[in-house]
Coordinates of C-alpha atoms in Angstrom, one line a residue:
X1336 CA 119.5 85.1 85.8
X1337 CA 119.9 88.9 85.3
X1338 CA 119.0 90.7 88.5
X1339 CA 116.9 93.2 86.6
X1340 CA 114.8 90.6 84.6
X1341 CA 111.2 91.5 84.9
X1342 CA 108.4 89.3 86.1
X1343 CA 106.7 89.8 82.7
X1344 CA 109.6 88.0 81.0
X1345 CA 109.1 85.1 83.4
X1346 CA 105.4 84.8 83.0
X1347 CA 105.5 82.2 80.3
X1348 CA 107.4 79.8 82.5
X1349 CA 104.5 78.4 84.0
X1350 CA 105.0 79.6 92.9
X1351 CA 106.7 79.5 97.0
X1352 CA 103.9 79.3 99.4
X1353 CA 105.9 77.2 101.8
X1354 CA 104.3 74.1 103.1
X1355 CA 104.2 74.2 106.8
X1356 CA 106.5 72.8 109.5
X1357 CA 104.6 70.5 111.7
X1358 CA 105.6 72.0 115.1
X1359 CA 103.9 75.1 116.5
X1360 CA 105.3 78.4 117.4
X1361 CA 103.9 78.0 120.9
X1362 CA 105.4 74.6 121.3
X1363 CA 108.5 75.8 119.8
X1364 CA 106.8 76.1 113.8
X1365 CA 101.0 74.1 76.3
X1366 CA 101.3 77.0 75.0
X1367 CA 99.4 76.6 71.6
X1368 CA 101.4 76.3 68.4
X1369 CA 101.3 79.4 66.2
X1370 CA 98.6 78.9 63.6
X1371 CA 99.7 78.2 60.0
X1372 CA 98.2 80.5 57.5
X1373 CA 97.6 79.5 53.8
X1374 CA 98.8 82.2 51.5
X1375 CA 97.8 83.1 48.0
X1376 CA 98.9 85.7 45.4
X1377 CA 97.0 88.9 46.0
X1378 CA 95.2 90.7 43.1
X1379 CA 97.0 93.8 41.9
X1380 CA 96.0 96.9 43.9
X1381 CA 96.8 100.6 43.8
X1382 CA 96.8 100.6 47.6
X1383 CA 100.4 100.5 48.9
X1384 CA 101.2 97.6 51.1
X1385 CA 101.0 98.2 54.9
X1386 CA 104.3 98.9 56.5
X1387 CA 103.1 97.9 60.0
X1388 CA 105.0 95.1 61.6
X1389 CA 103.3 91.8 62.1
X1390 CA 101.6 91.5 65.5
X1391 CA 103.3 89.4 68.2
X1392 CA 101.1 87.0 70.1
X1393 CA 100.7 88.0 73.7
X1394 CA 102.5 85.9 76.3
X1395 CA 100.1 83.5 78.1
X1396 CA 98.9 84.5 81.5
X1397 CA 100.8 83.0 84.4
X1398 CA 99.3 80.1 86.4
X1399 CA 97.2 81.8 89.0
X1400 CA 99.0 79.7 91.6
X1401 CA 102.4 81.0 91.0
X1402 CA 104.8 83.7 92.2
X1403 CA 104.6 85.3 88.7
X1404 CA 100.8 85.8 89.2
X1405 CA 101.4 87.3 92.6
X1406 CA 104.0 89.7 91.2
X1407 CA 101.7 90.8 88.4
X1408 CA 98.6 91.2 90.7
X1409 CA 97.6 94.7 91.7
X1410 CA 96.8 94.8 95.4
X1411 CA 94.6 97.6 96.6
X1412 CA 94.7 96.8 100.3
X1413 CA 92.2 98.3 102.7
X1414 CA 91.8 99.8 106.1
X1415 CA 93.1 98.3 109.3
X1416 CA 90.0 98.1 111.6
X1417 CA 90.8 98.3 115.2
X1418 CA 88.5 96.4 117.6
X1419 CA 88.4 95.7 121.2
X1420 CA 91.3 96.1 123.6
X1421 CA 92.7 92.7 124.5
X1422 CA 95.3 93.8 127.0
X1423 CA 97.1 96.9 128.2
X1424 CA 100.3 97.5 130.1
X1425 CA 102.7 100.4 130.6
X1426 CA 104.5 99.7 127.4
X1427 CA 101.8 99.0 124.8
X1428 CA 98.1 98.3 124.2
X1429 CA 97.0 95.1 122.5
X1430 CA 94.0 95.2 120.1
X1431 CA 91.9 92.8 118.1
X1432 CA 92.1 93.9 114.5
X1433 CA 90.8 92.9 111.0
X1434 CA 91.8 94.0 107.5
X1435 CA 90.7 93.0 104.0
X1436 CA 92.7 90.6 101.8
X1437 CA 90.9 90.6 98.5
X1438 CA 87.3 89.4 99.2
X1439 CA 88.3 87.9 102.5
X1440 CA 88.6 89.4 106.0
X1441 CA 91.8 88.6 108.0
X1442 CA 91.9 88.8 111.7
X1443 CA 95.0 89.5 113.9
X1444 CA 96.3 91.4 116.8
X1445 CA 98.0 94.8 116.9
X1446 CA 100.4 95.9 119.6
X1447 CA 100.7 99.7 119.8
X1448 CA 103.5 101.3 121.9
X1449 CA 102.5 103.8 124.5
X1450 CA 105.2 106.2 123.4
X1451 CA 104.2 109.0 120.9
X1452 CA 104.0 107.9 117.2
X1453 CA 104.0 107.5 114.4
X1454 CA 106.0 104.3 114.9
X1455 CA 108.0 101.9 112.7
X1456 CA 105.9 98.7 112.2
X1457 CA 106.4 95.0 111.6
X1458 CA 104.1 92.4 110.1
X1459 CA 104.7 89.1 111.8
X1460 CA 104.1 85.8 109.9
X1461 CA 103.7 82.9 112.2
X1462 CA 104.6 79.3 111.6
X1463 CA 102.3 76.3 111.2
X1464 CA 99.9 75.8 114.1
X1465 CA 97.1 73.3 113.7
X1466 CA 93.8 75.0 112.8
X1467 CA 92.0 73.0 115.5
X1468 CA 94.0 74.7 118.3
X1469 CA 94.9 78.0 116.7
X1470 CA 93.5 81.1 118.4
X1471 CA 93.7 84.8 117.5
X1472 CA 97.2 86.1 117.7
X1473 CA 98.7 82.8 118.7
X1474 CA 102.3 82.3 117.7
X1475 CA 105.4 84.5 117.9
X1476 CA 104.1 85.7 121.3
X1477 CA 107.6 86.4 122.6
X1478 CA 108.4 88.4 119.5
X1479 CA 105.1 90.4 119.7
X1480 CA 105.9 91.6 123.2
X1481 CA 109.7 92.2 122.7
X1482 CA 109.2 94.3 119.6
X1483 CA 106.3 96.4 121.0
X1484 CA 108.4 97.2 124.1
X1485 CA 111.1 98.6 121.7
X1486 CA 108.8 100.9 119.9
X1487 CA 107.4 98.9 117.1
X1488 CA 103.8 98.6 116.1
X1489 CA 103.3 94.9 115.7
X1490 CA 100.6 93.4 113.4
X1491 CA 100.5 89.6 113.9
X1492 CA 98.2 88.2 111.2
X1493 CA 96.1 85.1 111.6
X1494 CA 96.0 84.1 107.9
X1495 CA 92.9 82.9 106.1
X1496 CA 91.1 80.0 107.8
X1497 CA 92.7 80.9 111.1
X1498 CA 90.9 82.3 114.2
X1499 CA 88.3 84.8 113.1
X1500 CA 89.6 85.1 109.5
X1501 CA 87.4 84.3 106.5
X1502 CA 87.4 80.7 105.1
X1503 CA 89.2 79.8 101.9
X1504 CA 88.3 76.2 101.0
X1505 CA 90.9 76.2 98.2
X1506 CA 93.8 77.2 100.4
X1507 CA 95.4 73.7 100.9
X1508 CA 95.0 72.6 97.3
X1509 CA 96.6 75.8 96.2
X1510 CA 99.6 75.2 98.4
X1511 CA 98.7 78.0 100.8
X1512 CA 99.7 80.7 98.3
X1513 CA 96.9 82.8 99.9
X1514 CA 98.9 83.3 103.1
X1515 CA 101.3 85.4 101.0
X1516 CA 98.4 87.5 99.8
X1517 CA 97.3 88.0 103.4
X1518 CA 100.8 89.2 104.4
X1519 CA 101.0 91.6 101.5
X1520 CA 97.6 93.0 102.4
X1521 CA 98.7 93.3 106.0
X1522 CA 101.5 95.8 105.0
X1523 CA 99.0 97.8 103.0
X1524 CA 96.6 97.8 105.9
X1525 CA 99.3 99.1 108.3
X1526 CA 100.0 102.0 105.9
X1527 CA 96.5 103.3 106.7
X1528 CA 97.0 103.3 110.5
X1529 CA 97.4 106.6 112.4
X1530 CA 99.9 104.8 114.6
X1531 CA 102.3 103.8 111.8
X1532 CA 105.0 105.6 109.7
X1533 CA 104.0 104.1 106.3
X1534 CA 107.6 104.5 105.1
X1535 CA 109.0 102.3 107.9
X1536 CA 107.4 98.9 107.7
X1537 CA 109.3 95.6 107.9
X1538 CA 108.4 91.9 108.0
X1539 CA 109.4 89.0 110.3
X1540 CA 108.4 85.4 109.9
X1541 CA 109.4 82.1 111.4
X1542 CA 109.2 78.6 110.1
X1543 CA 106.3 78.5 107.5
X1544 CA 106.1 82.2 108.0
X1545 CA 109.7 82.5 106.9
X1546 CA 108.6 81.0 103.6
X1547 CA 105.7 83.5 103.4
X1548 CA 108.2 86.3 104.0
X1549 CA 110.5 85.0 101.2
X1550 CA 107.5 85.1 98.9
X1551 CA 106.6 88.7 99.7
X1552 CA 110.2 89.9 99.3
X1553 CA 110.4 88.1 95.9
X1554 CA 107.0 89.2 94.4
X1555 CA 106.7 92.7 95.9
X1556 CA 110.2 94.2 96.1
X1557 CA 110.2 97.4 98.0
X1558 CA 106.9 96.8 99.8
X1559 CA 108.8 96.6 103.1
X1560 CA 112.2 98.0 104.1
X1561 CA 113.7 94.7 105.4
X1562 CA 112.8 91.1 106.1
X1563 CA 113.9 88.8 109.0
X1564 CA 113.3 85.1 109.2
X1565 CA 113.7 82.6 112.0
X1566 CA 114.2 78.9 111.3
X1567 CA 112.5 79.2 107.9
X1568 CA 111.2 76.5 105.6
X1569 CA 112.9 76.0 102.3
X1570 CA 112.4 78.5 99.5
X1571 CA 112.1 75.5 97.2
X1572 CA 108.5 74.3 97.3
X1573 CA 109.6 70.7 96.4
X1574 CA 111.6 70.4 99.6
X1575 CA 108.6 71.4 101.7
X1576 CA 106.2 69.2 99.7
X1577 CA 108.4 66.2 100.2
X1578 CA 109.0 66.8 103.9
X1579 CA 105.4 67.6 105.1
X1580 CA 102.8 67.2 102.4
X1581 CA 103.7 64.0 100.7
X1582 CA 103.3 62.0 103.9
X1583 CA 99.8 63.4 104.2
X1584 CA 98.4 61.3 101.4
X1585 CA 95.0 62.9 101.1
X1586 CA 96.3 66.5 100.9
X1587 CA 99.2 65.4 98.6
X1588 CA 96.7 63.6 96.3
X1589 CA 94.5 66.7 96.1
X1590 CA 97.4 69.0 95.2
X1591 CA 98.8 66.6 92.6
X1592 CA 95.4 66.2 91.0
X1593 CA 95.1 69.9 90.6
X1594 CA 98.7 70.9 89.7
X1595 CA 100.7 67.7 89.1
X1596 CA 103.5 66.2 91.1
X1597 CA 107.0 67.7 91.1
X1598 CA 108.0 65.0 88.7
X1599 CA 105.0 65.3 86.4
X1600 CA 104.8 69.1 86.3
X1601 CA 108.2 70.6 87.3
X1602 CA 107.3 74.0 85.8
X1603 CA 104.5 74.5 88.3
X1604 CA 106.7 73.7 91.3
X1605 CA 109.6 75.8 89.9
X1606 CA 107.3 78.8 89.7
X1607 CA 106.1 78.2 93.2
X1608 CA 109.6 78.5 94.6
X1609 CA 111.0 81.8 95.7
X1610 CA 114.6 80.6 95.3
X1611 CA 114.2 80.7 91.5
X1612 CA 113.4 84.4 91.6
X1613 CA 115.8 85.8 94.2
X1614 CA 117.1 88.2 91.5
X1615 CA 113.9 90.2 92.2
X1616 CA 114.7 90.8 95.9
X1617 CA 115.8 94.4 96.6
X1618 CA 115.2 94.5 100.4
X1619 CA 117.8 93.3 102.9
X1620 CA 117.3 89.9 104.5
X1621 CA 118.5 88.5 107.9
X1622 CA 118.3 84.8 108.6
X1623 CA 118.5 83.2 112.0
X1624 CA 118.9 79.4 112.3
X1625 CA 119.9 76.9 114.9
X1626 CA 122.3 74.2 114.0
X1627 CA 120.3 71.5 115.9
X1628 CA 117.0 72.3 114.1
X1629 CA 115.3 69.0 113.5
X1630 CA 112.2 70.5 111.9
X1631 CA 113.7 72.8 109.2
X1632 CA 117.2 71.7 108.4
X1633 CA 119.8 74.5 108.7
X1634 CA 121.1 73.3 105.3
X1635 CA 118.1 75.0 103.7
X1636 CA 119.1 78.3 105.1
X1637 CA 122.7 77.9 104.1
X1638 CA 121.5 77.2 100.5
X1639 CA 119.2 80.2 100.7
X1640 CA 121.9 82.6 101.8
X1641 CA 124.2 81.5 99.0
X1642 CA 121.3 81.9 96.5
X1643 CA 120.4 85.3 97.7
X1644 CA 124.0 86.5 97.5
X1645 CA 124.5 85.0 94.1
X1646 CA 121.4 86.9 92.9
X1647 CA 122.8 90.1 94.2
X1648 CA 120.6 90.5 97.2
X1649 CA 121.8 92.0 100.5
X1650 CA 121.6 89.0 102.9
X1651 CA 123.2 87.8 106.1
X1652 CA 122.8 84.9 108.5
X1653 CA 123.4 84.1 112.1
X1654 CA 123.8 80.5 113.2
X1655 CA 123.2 79.3 116.7
X1656 CA 125.1 76.2 117.9
X1657 CA 122.8 73.6 119.6
X1658 CA 119.6 75.6 119.1
X1659 CA 116.5 73.7 118.0
X1660 CA 113.6 75.0 115.9
X1661 CA 112.0 77.0 118.7
X1662 CA 115.2 78.8 120.0
X1663 CA 115.9 78.7 123.7
X1664 CA 118.9 80.3 125.4
X1665 CA 120.0 82.2 122.3
X1666 CA 116.6 83.8 121.7
X1667 CA 117.5 87.1 123.4
X1668 CA 120.7 87.4 121.4
X1669 CA 118.8 86.7 118.2
X1670 CA 116.2 89.4 119.0
X1671 CA 118.9 91.9 119.9
X1672 CA 120.5 91.3 116.6
X1673 CA 117.1 91.6 114.9
X1674 CA 116.5 95.1 116.3
X1675 CA 120.0 96.2 115.4
X1676 CA 119.4 95.0 111.8
X1677 CA 116.1 96.7 111.6
X1678 CA 117.5 100.0 112.9
X1679 CA 120.5 99.7 110.5
X1680 CA 117.9 99.6 107.6
X1681 CA 115.8 102.5 108.8
X1682 CA 113.3 100.7 111.0

């Protein structure tokens, strides 16, 4: 696929909001046929025939649950509203925040360094945590602290249906594509903050949040300066559906009733998968993955790296022998490499 192919040229094809890993961050993650016109011999006329070319039928709109639809959608964003102070230390202050995502309101936390700004900033996309136990800002706690202490404003989003965020009853049946919208709007909200340099915003995600990050990089190239993923899900939506959703028969049935199964409607699932649109990625990507990850197989990241490079993207990957999904002894090394990567790319 040509790296400069536009999304409009792909719109007729028919998204990936990655389906979540089952561990938690805290514990660890037909188009219609053209009409046939009947012609007849026209009566003589003194009016010269029109030289205008025949009109071309417009391409059908993309499925609203697709990466093409996200790429075509115009996001207006909105202000980052800073609420109460949750904690304060010598290095940074932690705030409760909200921001708009379309008609919804998304909650989160914001860590603001004590040093003079404006600062570079990062949107953090957490992995799957059961909604029944999820609380504001939960997930990626180590990363939130580490990055704020190194001068980054950190916005950790709660996603729709999480914590104090608005409810979206269609989120599951639409394969959580809304999480990607929430991450895009998080970047736009950060741009309104007095604490942030709007030209220096990056994104970091782990597990399911890694899939969200892939979606953002694919559908909105240039929105952030760089993306980092830890132990990410597959950028192929079918992999994630088969691993986590298919065993959950009620959810799987609802999704397949609405969109078809991967076998019955492969076009839908192709257009839900970021790996098929990596030629759109213009921002550098760094992948971290442990060789012993039993939740998100490292083979997924190996395949992702090869696909990104084949598509012409700037991508690199560190592997960590013996590390599981959550990262243990190698976590400090991975974070040091992350900050070095961010600084290399102007963050």
